[in-house]
mmCIF file of C-alpha atoms in Angstrom:
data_model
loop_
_atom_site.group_PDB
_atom_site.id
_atom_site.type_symbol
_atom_site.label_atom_id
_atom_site.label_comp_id
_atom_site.label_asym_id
_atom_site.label_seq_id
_atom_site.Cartn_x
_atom_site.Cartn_y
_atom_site.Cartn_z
ATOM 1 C CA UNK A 1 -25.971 173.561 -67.628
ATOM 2 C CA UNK A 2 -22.605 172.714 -66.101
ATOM 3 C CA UNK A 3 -23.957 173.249 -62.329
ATOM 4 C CA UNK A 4 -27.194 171.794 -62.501
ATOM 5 C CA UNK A 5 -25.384 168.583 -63.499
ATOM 6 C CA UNK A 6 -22.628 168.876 -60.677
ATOM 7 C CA UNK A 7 -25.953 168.905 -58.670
ATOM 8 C CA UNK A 8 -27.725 166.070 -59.635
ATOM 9 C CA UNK A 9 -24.393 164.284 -59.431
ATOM 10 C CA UNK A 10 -24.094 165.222 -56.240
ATOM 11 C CA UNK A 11 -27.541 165.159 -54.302
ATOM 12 C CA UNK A 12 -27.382 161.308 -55.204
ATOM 13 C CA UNK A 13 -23.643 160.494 -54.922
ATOM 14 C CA UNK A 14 -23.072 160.001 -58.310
ATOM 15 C CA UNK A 15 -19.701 162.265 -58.631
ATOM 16 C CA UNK A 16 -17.612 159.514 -56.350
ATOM 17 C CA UNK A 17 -17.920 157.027 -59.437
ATOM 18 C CA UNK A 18 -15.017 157.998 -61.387
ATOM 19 C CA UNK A 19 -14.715 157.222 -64.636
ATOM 20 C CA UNK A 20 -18.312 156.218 -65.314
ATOM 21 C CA UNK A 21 -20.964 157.500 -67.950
ATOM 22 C CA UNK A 22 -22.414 160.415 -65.873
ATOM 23 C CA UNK A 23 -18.797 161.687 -64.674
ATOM 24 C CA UNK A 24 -17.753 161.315 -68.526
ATOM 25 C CA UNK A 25 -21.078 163.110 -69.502
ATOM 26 C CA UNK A 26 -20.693 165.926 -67.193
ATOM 27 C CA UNK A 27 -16.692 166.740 -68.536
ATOM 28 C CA UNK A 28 -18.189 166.625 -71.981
ATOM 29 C CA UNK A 29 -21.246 169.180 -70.419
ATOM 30 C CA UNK A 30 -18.630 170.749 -68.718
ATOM 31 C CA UNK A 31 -16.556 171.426 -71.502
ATOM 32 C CA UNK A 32 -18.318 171.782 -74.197
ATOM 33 C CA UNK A 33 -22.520 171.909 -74.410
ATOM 34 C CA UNK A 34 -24.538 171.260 -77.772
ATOM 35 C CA UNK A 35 -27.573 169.619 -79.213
ATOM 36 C CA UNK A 36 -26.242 166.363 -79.095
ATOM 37 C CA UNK A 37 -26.670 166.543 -75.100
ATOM 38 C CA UNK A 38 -30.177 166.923 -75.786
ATOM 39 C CA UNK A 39 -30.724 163.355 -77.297
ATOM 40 C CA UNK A 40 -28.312 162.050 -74.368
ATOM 41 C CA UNK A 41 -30.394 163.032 -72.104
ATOM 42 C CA UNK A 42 -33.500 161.391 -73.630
ATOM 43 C CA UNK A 43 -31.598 158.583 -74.060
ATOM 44 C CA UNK A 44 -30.685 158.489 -70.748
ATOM 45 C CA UNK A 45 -34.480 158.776 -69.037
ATOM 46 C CA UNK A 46 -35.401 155.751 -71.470
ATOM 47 C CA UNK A 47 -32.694 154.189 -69.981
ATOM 48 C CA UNK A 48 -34.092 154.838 -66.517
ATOM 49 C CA UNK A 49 -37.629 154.425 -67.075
ATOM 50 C CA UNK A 50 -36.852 151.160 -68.914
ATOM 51 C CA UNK A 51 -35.033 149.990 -65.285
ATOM 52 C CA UNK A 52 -31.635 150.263 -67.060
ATOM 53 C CA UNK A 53 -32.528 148.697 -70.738
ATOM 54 C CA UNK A 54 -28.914 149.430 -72.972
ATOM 55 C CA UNK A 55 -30.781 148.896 -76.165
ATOM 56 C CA UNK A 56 -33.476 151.492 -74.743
ATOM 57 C CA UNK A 57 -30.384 154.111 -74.502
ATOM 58 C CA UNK A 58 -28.669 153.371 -77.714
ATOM 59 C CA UNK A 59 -31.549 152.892 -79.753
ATOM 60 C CA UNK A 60 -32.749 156.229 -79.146
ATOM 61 C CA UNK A 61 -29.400 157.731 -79.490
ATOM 62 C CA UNK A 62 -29.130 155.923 -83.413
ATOM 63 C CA UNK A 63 -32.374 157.706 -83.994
ATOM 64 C CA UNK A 64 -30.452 160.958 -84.055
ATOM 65 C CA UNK A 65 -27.296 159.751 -85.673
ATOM 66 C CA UNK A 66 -25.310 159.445 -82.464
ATOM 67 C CA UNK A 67 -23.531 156.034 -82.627
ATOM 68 C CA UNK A 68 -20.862 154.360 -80.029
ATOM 69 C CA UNK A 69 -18.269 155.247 -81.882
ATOM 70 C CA UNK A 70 -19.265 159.461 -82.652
ATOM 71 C CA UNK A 71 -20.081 159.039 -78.793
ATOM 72 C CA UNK A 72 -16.350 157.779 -78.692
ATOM 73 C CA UNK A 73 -15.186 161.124 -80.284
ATOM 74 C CA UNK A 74 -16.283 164.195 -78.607
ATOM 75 C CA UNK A 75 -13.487 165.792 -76.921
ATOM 76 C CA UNK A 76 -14.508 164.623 -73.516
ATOM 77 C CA UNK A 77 -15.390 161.211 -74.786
ATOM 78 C CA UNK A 78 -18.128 158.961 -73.232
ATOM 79 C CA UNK A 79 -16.630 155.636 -73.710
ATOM 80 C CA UNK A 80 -18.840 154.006 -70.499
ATOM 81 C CA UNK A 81 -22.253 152.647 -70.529
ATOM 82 C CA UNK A 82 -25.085 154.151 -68.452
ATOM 83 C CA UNK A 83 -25.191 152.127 -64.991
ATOM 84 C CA UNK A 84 -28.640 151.448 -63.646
ATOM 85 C CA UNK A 85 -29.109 152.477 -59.751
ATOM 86 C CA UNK A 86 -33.062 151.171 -59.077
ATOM 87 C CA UNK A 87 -32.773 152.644 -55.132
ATOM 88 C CA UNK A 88 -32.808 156.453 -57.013
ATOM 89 C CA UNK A 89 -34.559 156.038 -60.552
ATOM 90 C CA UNK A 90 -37.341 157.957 -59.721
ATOM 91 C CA UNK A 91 -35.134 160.600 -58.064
ATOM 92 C CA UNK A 92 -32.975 160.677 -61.135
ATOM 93 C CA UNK A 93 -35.336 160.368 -63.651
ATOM 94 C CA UNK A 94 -37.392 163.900 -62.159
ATOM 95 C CA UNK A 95 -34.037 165.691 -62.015
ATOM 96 C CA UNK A 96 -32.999 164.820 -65.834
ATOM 97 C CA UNK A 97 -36.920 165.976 -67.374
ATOM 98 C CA UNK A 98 -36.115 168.983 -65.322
ATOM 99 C CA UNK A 99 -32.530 169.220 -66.661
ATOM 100 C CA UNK A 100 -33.764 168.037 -70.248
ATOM 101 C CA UNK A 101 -36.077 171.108 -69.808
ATOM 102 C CA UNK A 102 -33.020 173.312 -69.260
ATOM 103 C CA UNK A 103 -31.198 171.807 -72.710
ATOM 104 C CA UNK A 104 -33.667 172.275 -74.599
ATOM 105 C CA UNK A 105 -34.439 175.602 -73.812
ATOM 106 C CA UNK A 106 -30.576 176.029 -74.827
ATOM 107 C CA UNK A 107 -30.397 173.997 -77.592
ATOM 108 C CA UNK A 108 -33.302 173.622 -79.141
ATOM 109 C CA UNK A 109 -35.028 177.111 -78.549
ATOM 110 C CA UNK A 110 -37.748 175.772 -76.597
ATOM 111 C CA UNK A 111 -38.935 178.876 -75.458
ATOM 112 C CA UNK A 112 -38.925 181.201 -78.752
ATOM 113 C CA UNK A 113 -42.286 181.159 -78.781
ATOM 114 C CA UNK A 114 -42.617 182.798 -75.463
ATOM 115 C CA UNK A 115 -39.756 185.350 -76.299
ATOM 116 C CA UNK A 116 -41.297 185.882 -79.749
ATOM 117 C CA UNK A 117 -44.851 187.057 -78.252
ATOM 118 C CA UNK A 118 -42.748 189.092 -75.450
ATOM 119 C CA UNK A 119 -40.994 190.780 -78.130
ATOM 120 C CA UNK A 120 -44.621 191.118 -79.809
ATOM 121 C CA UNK A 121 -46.323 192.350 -77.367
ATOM 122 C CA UNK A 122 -43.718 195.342 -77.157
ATOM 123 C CA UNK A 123 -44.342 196.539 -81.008
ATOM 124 C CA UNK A 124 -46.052 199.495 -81.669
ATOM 125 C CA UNK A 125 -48.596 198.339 -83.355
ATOM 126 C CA UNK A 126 -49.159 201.368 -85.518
#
């Protein structure tokens, strides 16, 4: 999780902005990883795909009880706004489903499906 962001931040210059949402995003990543990253992340590719709508971002984050302020709070807080780069939104928007992918399957145990009918398959079935 903490390299993948490191880089997306880097393939499209996005590490020289200091200070900014996706530098304060990756110290919270960096520091300290949980579900809550997953609904940023969402938040952030309707923020994209809506070519850099706020209330697109925030909305969604509401939805899972994630306001300004708790935002605000997190030990690496994210105090900054998304910015909206149109030159790389398609760029940035296929590298954050993949990296969504990758929190989820953290996270939210996207894949315990897959391990459950791995672990299946390896029962005796006797």
């Amino acid at each position: 999780i903490r390299d993948y962001i490191l880089v997306i931040m880097q393939k499209y210059q996005l590490k020289k902005r200091k200070g900014d949402f996706m530098e304060q995003w990756h110290q919270k990543l960096h520091n300290n990883t949980t579900p809550d990253d997953i609904y940023i992340c969402e938040a952030y590719l309707r923020f994209l795909r809506s070519d850099g709508n706020l209330d697109e971002f925030y909305n969604h984050l509401e939805e899972h009880s994630i306001t300004r302020e708790r935002l605000q709070t997190f030990e690496r807080p994210i105090i900054q706004e998304p910015i909206f780069f149109p030159s790389i939104k398609n760029g940035l928007i296929n590298e954050f489903e993949h990296y969504l992918q990758i929190l989820k399957n953290v996270h939210a145990g996207a894949d315990l499906e897959k391990c459950v009918d791995e672990a299946a398959s390896c029962l005796d079935s006797g």
